[in-house]
Amino acid sequence: MQRFRACVQVALKKKVFDGQAHLIETLVQKQAQASAESLRVTRNYEWEFEASDAQEAEAQVQSIGSRILSNPQLEDFTATFEPVEASQ
Amino acid sequence: MTPVRVAVLVFPGSNNDVDAQLALNRLDGCEASLVWHTETSLQGYDAVVVPGGFSYGDTLRAGAIARFSPVVGALQAFAKNDQGPILGICNGFQILCEAELLPGALAPNAHAHYVCQHQHLTVATQNCLFTNGYQPEYTVDFPIGHGSGCYVVDDATLATLKAEDRIAFTYFGENPNGSVANIAGVLSKNRRILGLMPHPERNARPGFGTGDGRELLESFVHAARERAHG
């Protein structure tokens, strides 16, 4: 078995209005006097896990991302993973 | 008269479970019991209420963890076998959507504020066991209290909901959360599951508000009695 580190990022679908993101954009514009557009609020999940190879690792991360961490009717997610060195 | 047995599901973080139980137990011939989330069977019950609250602290998303609880597995079997009507209120609606017993999902309110207020609703259809006691186009007052009540559904499913007359309630006046088509409550395809964000159980006692919610709960219990005892 190999050890991997997964990272899954979940955000509302772009077609779903994100009121929280809109408020934060406004806050940045007013308080930092800076432009802020297309701001997205995301949730980040990171964890380590074991799989026999990279293919199984990807299948696991995709399954967890779509079945548990996100609701496909409401949210999109991106998933990445990388091997964890034995010395870490 | 054999009492109608209603299961009111309880998750860690439910907070309208006892309200629902009390409102139901005020009705003639209704015996509502609290059923803990670890239960694996709903045998012996004639109807189920999934109450409001913040199950599992809304971790991940509202209703997302409750979906995987043992009692929701039992609820899916209860629905599949059409053992009786199912009513999901507020967090219960969110759970029913997450469990795919109802279409769509509930997103954070579009204005990003928690809303807690009296809310007038239009009874959008009388063609279901939950609303057949109301007059056509009747307006009811069911309180709301939620941070994630913005109903989201894809265009094709919305068209289906409209074509099949499955929108049970719509918000009257200003839309309080950004829900598509002002939707406050929807029905399952077989019309025996209702999910809605507003709380009929919080206005089910004449003299304590208008009592508008009592009609819905009475119709729900009546349908359960018909199904169970003929």
Tab-separated table of C-alpha atoms in Angstrom:
chain	number	residue	atom	x	y	z
A	1	MET	CA	0.000	0.000	0.000
A	2	GLN	CA	1.091	3.565	-0.660
A	3	ARG	CA	0.308	6.661	1.366
A	4	PHE	CA	-1.275	9.694	-0.297
A	5	ARG	CA	-2.412	13.155	0.682
A	6	ALA	CA	-5.723	14.368	-0.754
A	7	CYS	CA	-6.997	17.896	-1.160
A	8	VAL	CA	-10.622	18.561	-2.100
A	9	GLN	CA	-11.970	22.061	-2.625
A	10	VAL	CA	-15.758	22.590	-2.685
A	11	ALA	CA	-17.616	25.722	-3.827
A	12	LEU	CA	-21.151	26.637	-4.822
A	13	LYS	CA	-21.797	26.194	-8.540
A	14	LYS	CA	-21.214	29.433	-10.407
A	15	LYS	CA	-24.888	29.606	-11.377
A	16	VAL	CA	-25.909	29.574	-7.682
A	17	PHE	CA	-25.732	33.104	-6.297
A	18	ASP	CA	-23.248	33.178	-3.423
A	19	GLY	CA	-24.480	35.868	-1.054
A	20	GLN	CA	-21.568	35.364	1.340
A	21	ALA	CA	-19.044	35.909	-1.488
A	22	HIS	CA	-20.924	39.031	-2.543
A	23	LEU	CA	-20.741	40.438	0.993
A	24	ILE	CA	-17.005	39.727	1.197
A	25	GLU	CA	-16.402	41.392	-2.171
A	26	THR	CA	-18.195	44.481	-0.910
A	27	LEU	CA	-16.209	44.423	2.330
A	28	VAL	CA	-12.893	44.218	0.470
A	29	GLN	CA	-13.897	47.022	-1.864
A	30	LYS	CA	-14.948	49.306	0.985
A	31	GLN	CA	-12.378	48.494	3.652
A	32	ALA	CA	-9.299	47.826	1.522
A	33	GLN	CA	-10.210	50.293	-1.208
A	34	ALA	CA	-9.302	47.495	-3.613
A	35	SER	CA	-11.141	45.896	-6.468
A	36	ALA	CA	-12.511	42.408	-5.853
A	37	GLU	CA	-14.568	40.575	-8.430
A	38	SER	CA	-15.705	36.999	-8.999
A	39	LEU	CA	-14.792	36.120	-5.424
A	40	ARG	CA	-15.639	32.538	-4.492
A	41	VAL	CA	-15.933	31.083	-1.004
A	42	THR	CA	-14.585	27.549	-0.865
A	43	ARG	CA	-14.304	24.810	1.720
A	44	ASN	CA	-11.029	22.931	1.793
A	45	TYR	CA	-10.569	19.343	2.960
A	46	GLU	CA	-7.161	17.708	3.281
A	47	TRP	CA	-6.382	14.237	4.591
A	48	GLU	CA	-3.946	11.358	4.286
A	49	PHE	CA	-4.961	7.886	3.241
A	50	GLU	CA	-3.676	4.590	1.882
A	51	ALA	CA	-4.326	3.032	-1.529
A	52	SER	CA	-2.681	0.336	-3.584
A	53	ASP	CA	-1.783	2.697	-6.441
A	54	ALA	CA	-2.502	6.099	-7.946
A	55	GLN	CA	-5.543	4.832	-9.867
A	56	GLU	CA	-7.211	3.538	-6.710
A	57	ALA	CA	-6.218	6.736	-4.884
A	58	GLU	CA	-7.918	8.881	-7.519
A	59	ALA	CA	-11.068	6.748	-7.453
A	60	GLN	CA	-11.257	7.071	-3.665
A	61	VAL	CA	-10.789	10.848	-3.657
A	62	GLN	CA	-13.316	11.381	-6.461
A	63	SER	CA	-15.870	9.189	-4.729
A	64	ILE	CA	-15.479	10.971	-1.379
A	65	GLY	CA	-15.604	14.357	-3.091
A	66	SER	CA	-18.807	13.664	-4.999
A	67	ARG	CA	-20.647	11.450	-2.518
A	68	ILE	CA	-19.800	13.022	0.843
A	69	LEU	CA	-18.019	16.366	0.673
A	70	SER	CA	-20.151	18.030	-2.011
A	71	ASN	CA	-23.743	17.986	-3.189
A	72	PRO	CA	-23.591	17.775	-7.010
A	73	GLN	CA	-26.888	19.635	-7.308
A	74	LEU	CA	-25.461	22.615	-5.498
A	75	GLU	CA	-21.692	22.494	-5.570
A	76	ASP	CA	-18.647	21.778	-7.710
A	77	PHE	CA	-15.467	20.288	-6.362
A	78	THR	CA	-11.866	19.900	-7.466
A	79	ALA	CA	-9.773	17.037	-6.147
A	80	THR	CA	-6.019	16.519	-6.175
A	81	PHE	CA	-3.778	14.015	-4.468
A	82	GLU	CA	-0.073	13.318	-4.170
A	83	PRO	CA	2.102	10.588	-2.692
A	84	VAL	CA	3.394	11.165	0.808
A	85	GLU	CA	7.082	10.401	1.253
A	86	ALA	CA	7.777	7.663	3.817
A	87	SER	CA	10.053	9.948	5.840
A	88	GLN	CA	7.286	12.532	6.379
B	1	MET	CA	-59.865	4.242	17.763
B	2	THR	CA	-56.401	2.828	17.118
B	3	PRO	CA	-53.981	5.736	17.374
B	4	VAL	CA	-51.898	6.805	14.408
B	5	ARG	CA	-48.255	6.304	15.333
B	6	VAL	CA	-45.960	9.048	14.071
B	7	ALA	CA	-42.169	8.836	14.361
B	8	VAL	CA	-40.455	12.181	14.916
B	9	LEU	CA	-36.795	11.638	14.082
B	10	VAL	CA	-34.192	13.129	16.401
B	11	PHE	CA	-30.589	13.859	15.424
B	12	PRO	CA	-27.875	15.465	17.517
B	13	GLY	CA	-28.731	19.130	16.965
B	14	SER	CA	-32.462	18.741	16.240
B	15	ASN	CA	-34.339	21.471	18.096
B	16	ASN	CA	-37.918	21.361	16.792
B	17	ASP	CA	-38.460	17.692	17.534
B	18	VAL	CA	-40.438	18.290	20.721
B	19	ASP	CA	-42.407	21.143	19.111
B	20	ALA	CA	-43.509	18.771	16.363
B	21	GLN	CA	-44.307	16.014	18.850
B	22	LEU	CA	-46.408	18.363	21.001
B	23	ALA	CA	-48.306	19.752	18.008
B	24	LEU	CA	-49.070	16.228	16.756
B	25	ASN	CA	-50.067	14.888	20.170
B	26	ARG	CA	-52.686	17.654	20.480
B	27	LEU	CA	-54.530	16.058	17.552
B	28	ASP	CA	-57.180	13.428	18.253
B	29	GLY	CA	-55.951	9.872	17.798
B	30	CYS	CA	-52.305	10.737	17.191
B	31	GLU	CA	-49.428	9.278	19.158
B	32	ALA	CA	-46.114	10.881	18.219
B	33	SER	CA	-42.857	9.429	19.531
B	34	LEU	CA	-39.278	10.670	19.346
B	35	VAL	CA	-37.032	8.250	17.451
B	36	TRP	CA	-33.258	8.560	17.896
B	37	HIS	CA	-30.997	8.733	14.837
B	38	THR	CA	-29.340	5.391	15.615
B	39	GLU	CA	-32.563	3.407	15.086
B	40	THR	CA	-32.403	1.078	12.093
B	41	SER	CA	-36.112	0.421	11.604
B	42	LEU	CA	-39.345	2.421	11.432
B	43	GLN	CA	-41.575	-0.650	11.540
B	44	GLY	CA	-44.766	-0.012	13.476
B	45	TYR	CA	-45.014	3.649	12.530
B	46	ASP	CA	-47.704	5.019	10.224
B	47	ALA	CA	-46.014	8.308	9.336
B	48	VAL	CA	-42.708	10.108	9.846
B	49	VAL	CA	-41.781	13.715	10.600
B	50	VAL	CA	-38.216	14.876	10.033
B	51	PRO	CA	-38.094	17.999	12.212
B	52	GLY	CA	-36.158	21.244	12.127
B	53	GLY	CA	-32.895	22.088	13.803
B	54	PHE	CA	-29.216	21.885	13.004
B	55	SER	CA	-28.491	18.167	12.713
B	56	TYR	CA	-24.832	17.440	13.417
B	57	GLY	CA	-24.279	21.203	13.645
B	58	ASP	CA	-24.781	21.578	9.875
B	59	THR	CA	-21.255	20.203	9.413
B	60	LEU	CA	-20.401	19.854	5.674
B	61	ARG	CA	-23.828	21.244	4.666
B	62	ALA	CA	-27.231	21.362	6.301
B	63	GLY	CA	-28.523	17.782	6.370
B	64	ALA	CA	-25.412	16.284	4.783
B	65	ILE	CA	-24.363	14.075	7.700
B	66	ALA	CA	-27.884	13.150	8.790
B	67	ARG	CA	-28.324	11.632	5.360
B	68	PHE	CA	-25.902	8.865	6.332
B	69	SER	CA	-27.466	8.102	9.729
B	70	PRO	CA	-29.081	4.702	10.368
B	71	VAL	CA	-32.559	6.158	10.808
B	72	VAL	CA	-32.415	7.862	7.401
B	73	GLY	CA	-31.563	4.471	5.902
B	74	ALA	CA	-34.738	3.210	7.592
B	75	LEU	CA	-36.616	6.250	6.282
B	76	GLN	CA	-35.520	5.483	2.719
B	77	ALA	CA	-36.924	1.951	3.128
B	78	PHE	CA	-40.126	3.416	4.656
B	79	ALA	CA	-40.495	5.665	1.608
B	80	LYS	CA	-39.652	2.938	-0.887
B	81	ASN	CA	-42.318	0.666	0.587
B	82	ASP	CA	-44.763	3.589	0.886
B	83	GLN	CA	-45.446	2.738	4.538
B	84	GLY	CA	-46.950	6.163	5.179
B	85	PRO	CA	-46.616	9.888	4.515
B	86	ILE	CA	-43.373	11.733	5.326
B	87	LEU	CA	-43.135	15.381	6.327
B	88	GLY	CA	-39.789	17.192	6.408
B	89	ILE	CA	-39.719	20.617	8.060
B	90	CYS	CA	-36.812	23.054	7.673
B	91	ASN	CA	-33.720	20.947	8.466
B	92	GLY	CA	-35.958	17.976	7.737
B	93	PHE	CA	-36.501	19.339	4.209
B	94	GLN	CA	-32.741	19.766	3.829
B	95	ILE	CA	-32.196	16.170	4.992
B	96	LEU	CA	-34.851	14.788	2.595
B	97	CYS	CA	-33.128	16.570	-0.316
B	98	GLU	CA	-29.668	15.350	0.733
B	99	ALA	CA	-31.095	11.814	1.008
B	100	GLU	CA	-32.559	12.184	-2.503
B	101	LEU	CA	-36.091	11.588	-1.278
B	102	LEU	CA	-36.956	15.005	-2.727
B	103	PRO	CA	-35.420	16.800	-5.730
B	104	GLY	CA	-33.162	19.837	-5.442
B	105	ALA	CA	-31.063	21.195	-2.607
B	106	LEU	CA	-31.055	24.033	-0.083
B	107	ALA	CA	-28.285	26.623	-0.448
B	108	PRO	CA	-27.325	29.386	1.998
B	109	ASN	CA	-29.804	32.266	1.853
B	110	ALA	CA	-28.955	34.548	-1.081
B	111	HIS	CA	-28.617	37.597	1.180
B	112	ALA	CA	-26.343	35.583	3.522
B	113	HIS	CA	-28.450	36.468	6.579
B	114	TYR	CA	-30.271	34.153	8.924
B	115	VAL	CA	-34.008	34.867	8.673
B	116	CYS	CA	-36.421	34.394	11.581
B	117	GLN	CA	-39.897	35.835	11.046
B	118	HIS	CA	-43.547	35.178	10.408
B	119	GLN	CA	-43.937	34.226	6.760
B	120	HIS	CA	-47.011	34.217	4.603
B	121	LEU	CA	-47.196	31.425	2.045
B	122	THR	CA	-49.506	30.627	-0.816
B	123	VAL	CA	-50.875	27.102	-0.844
B	124	ALA	CA	-49.836	26.408	-4.435
B	125	THR	CA	-51.704	23.129	-4.792
B	126	GLN	CA	-54.515	21.432	-2.896
B	127	ASN	CA	-53.824	18.240	-4.787
B	128	CYS	CA	-51.952	16.364	-2.090
B	129	LEU	CA	-52.631	14.746	1.256
B	130	PHE	CA	-50.907	17.583	3.131
B	131	THR	CA	-52.806	20.581	1.736
B	132	ASN	CA	-56.182	19.207	0.681
B	133	GLY	CA	-57.789	20.868	3.697
B	134	TYR	CA	-56.945	24.393	2.573
B	135	GLN	CA	-59.028	26.541	0.256
B	136	PRO	CA	-57.595	27.226	-3.243
B	137	GLU	CA	-54.971	30.014	-3.263
B	138	TYR	CA	-55.268	30.200	0.530
B	139	THR	CA	-52.529	32.140	2.306
B	140	VAL	CA	-51.112	30.670	5.513
B	141	ASP	CA	-48.746	32.028	8.134
B	142	PHE	CA	-45.989	29.553	8.975
B	143	PRO	CA	-42.946	30.986	10.785
B	144	ILE	CA	-39.489	30.565	9.248
B	145	GLY	CA	-36.055	30.419	10.864
B	146	HIS	CA	-33.159	29.354	8.665
B	147	GLY	CA	-29.787	30.267	7.183
B	148	SER	CA	-29.873	27.805	4.293
B	149	GLY	CA	-33.341	27.927	2.803
B	150	CYS	CA	-32.608	28.963	-0.768
B	151	TYR	CA	-34.165	26.184	-2.832
B	152	VAL	CA	-32.026	25.313	-5.854
B	153	VAL	CA	-33.001	22.942	-8.631
B	154	ASP	CA	-31.954	22.536	-12.256
B	155	ASP	CA	-34.169	23.945	-14.997
B	156	ALA	CA	-35.384	20.558	-16.254
B	157	THR	CA	-36.435	19.424	-12.782
B	158	LEU	CA	-38.140	22.761	-12.113
B	159	ALA	CA	-40.147	22.315	-15.304
B	160	THR	CA	-41.112	18.819	-14.144
B	161	LEU	CA	-42.158	20.090	-10.704
B	162	LYS	CA	-44.397	22.682	-12.354
B	163	ALA	CA	-45.819	20.285	-14.938
B	164	GLU	CA	-46.601	17.680	-12.278
B	165	ASP	CA	-48.094	20.236	-9.859
B	166	ARG	CA	-45.530	19.334	-7.192
B	167	ILE	CA	-44.886	22.801	-5.784
B	168	ALA	CA	-46.904	22.732	-2.570
B	169	PHE	CA	-46.135	26.160	-1.105
B	170	THR	CA	-44.646	29.390	-2.441
B	171	TYR	CA	-43.538	32.466	-0.509
B	172	PHE	CA	-46.149	35.215	-0.540
B	173	GLY	CA	-44.736	38.717	-0.937
B	174	GLU	CA	-41.002	39.198	-0.655
B	175	ASN	CA	-38.930	36.062	-1.221
B	176	PRO	CA	-37.067	35.652	2.103
B	177	ASN	CA	-34.116	33.574	0.921
B	178	GLY	CA	-33.726	33.664	-2.891
B	179	SER	CA	-35.444	30.333	-3.596
B	180	VAL	CA	-36.052	29.655	-7.276
B	181	ALA	CA	-39.652	30.381	-8.316
B	182	ASN	CA	-40.404	31.468	-4.704
B	183	ILE	CA	-40.597	27.790	-3.741
B	184	ALA	CA	-41.152	27.097	-0.045
B	185	GLY	CA	-42.159	23.429	-0.248
B	186	VAL	CA	-42.151	20.574	-2.774
B	187	LEU	CA	-43.692	17.135	-3.118
B	188	SER	CA	-42.195	13.814	-4.143
B	189	LYS	CA	-43.299	12.227	-7.396
B	190	ASN	CA	-45.860	10.035	-5.609
B	191	ARG	CA	-47.037	13.136	-3.638
B	192	ARG	CA	-46.635	11.342	-0.293
B	193	ILE	CA	-43.493	13.181	0.848
B	194	LEU	CA	-43.539	16.922	1.539
B	195	GLY	CA	-40.533	19.043	2.408
B	196	LEU	CA	-40.895	22.703	3.341
B	197	MET	CA	-38.700	25.313	5.002
B	198	PRO	CA	-41.477	27.049	7.027
B	199	HIS	CA	-42.730	25.562	10.291
B	200	PRO	CA	-46.416	24.548	10.403
B	201	GLU	CA	-45.884	23.035	13.867
B	202	ARG	CA	-44.996	26.466	15.275
B	203	ASN	CA	-48.415	27.819	14.356
B	204	ALA	CA	-50.658	24.837	14.962
B	205	ARG	CA	-52.598	26.006	17.992
B	206	PRO	CA	-55.542	28.370	17.547
B	207	GLY	CA	-55.143	31.211	19.981
B	208	PHE	CA	-51.357	30.989	19.734
B	209	GLY	CA	-51.053	32.645	16.334
B	210	THR	CA	-53.588	31.898	13.627
B	211	GLY	CA	-53.308	28.130	14.000
B	212	ASP	CA	-52.814	27.730	10.244
B	213	GLY	CA	-50.443	24.780	10.619
B	214	ARG	CA	-53.002	22.584	12.350
B	215	GLU	CA	-54.845	21.891	9.085
B	216	LEU	CA	-51.679	20.516	7.488
B	217	LEU	CA	-50.875	18.296	10.462
B	218	GLU	CA	-54.481	17.037	10.667
B	219	SER	CA	-54.488	16.167	6.954
B	220	PHE	CA	-51.131	14.404	7.367
B	221	VAL	CA	-52.387	12.322	10.301
B	222	HIS	CA	-55.686	11.613	8.530
B	223	ALA	CA	-53.802	10.272	5.475
B	224	ALA	CA	-51.633	8.106	7.709
B	225	ARG	CA	-54.759	6.716	9.391
B	226	GLU	CA	-56.374	5.925	6.025
B	227	ARG	CA	-53.206	4.185	4.859
B	228	ALA	CA	-52.746	2.196	8.084
B	229	HIS	CA	-56.265	1.374	9.213
B	230	GLY	CA	-58.447	1.917	6.135
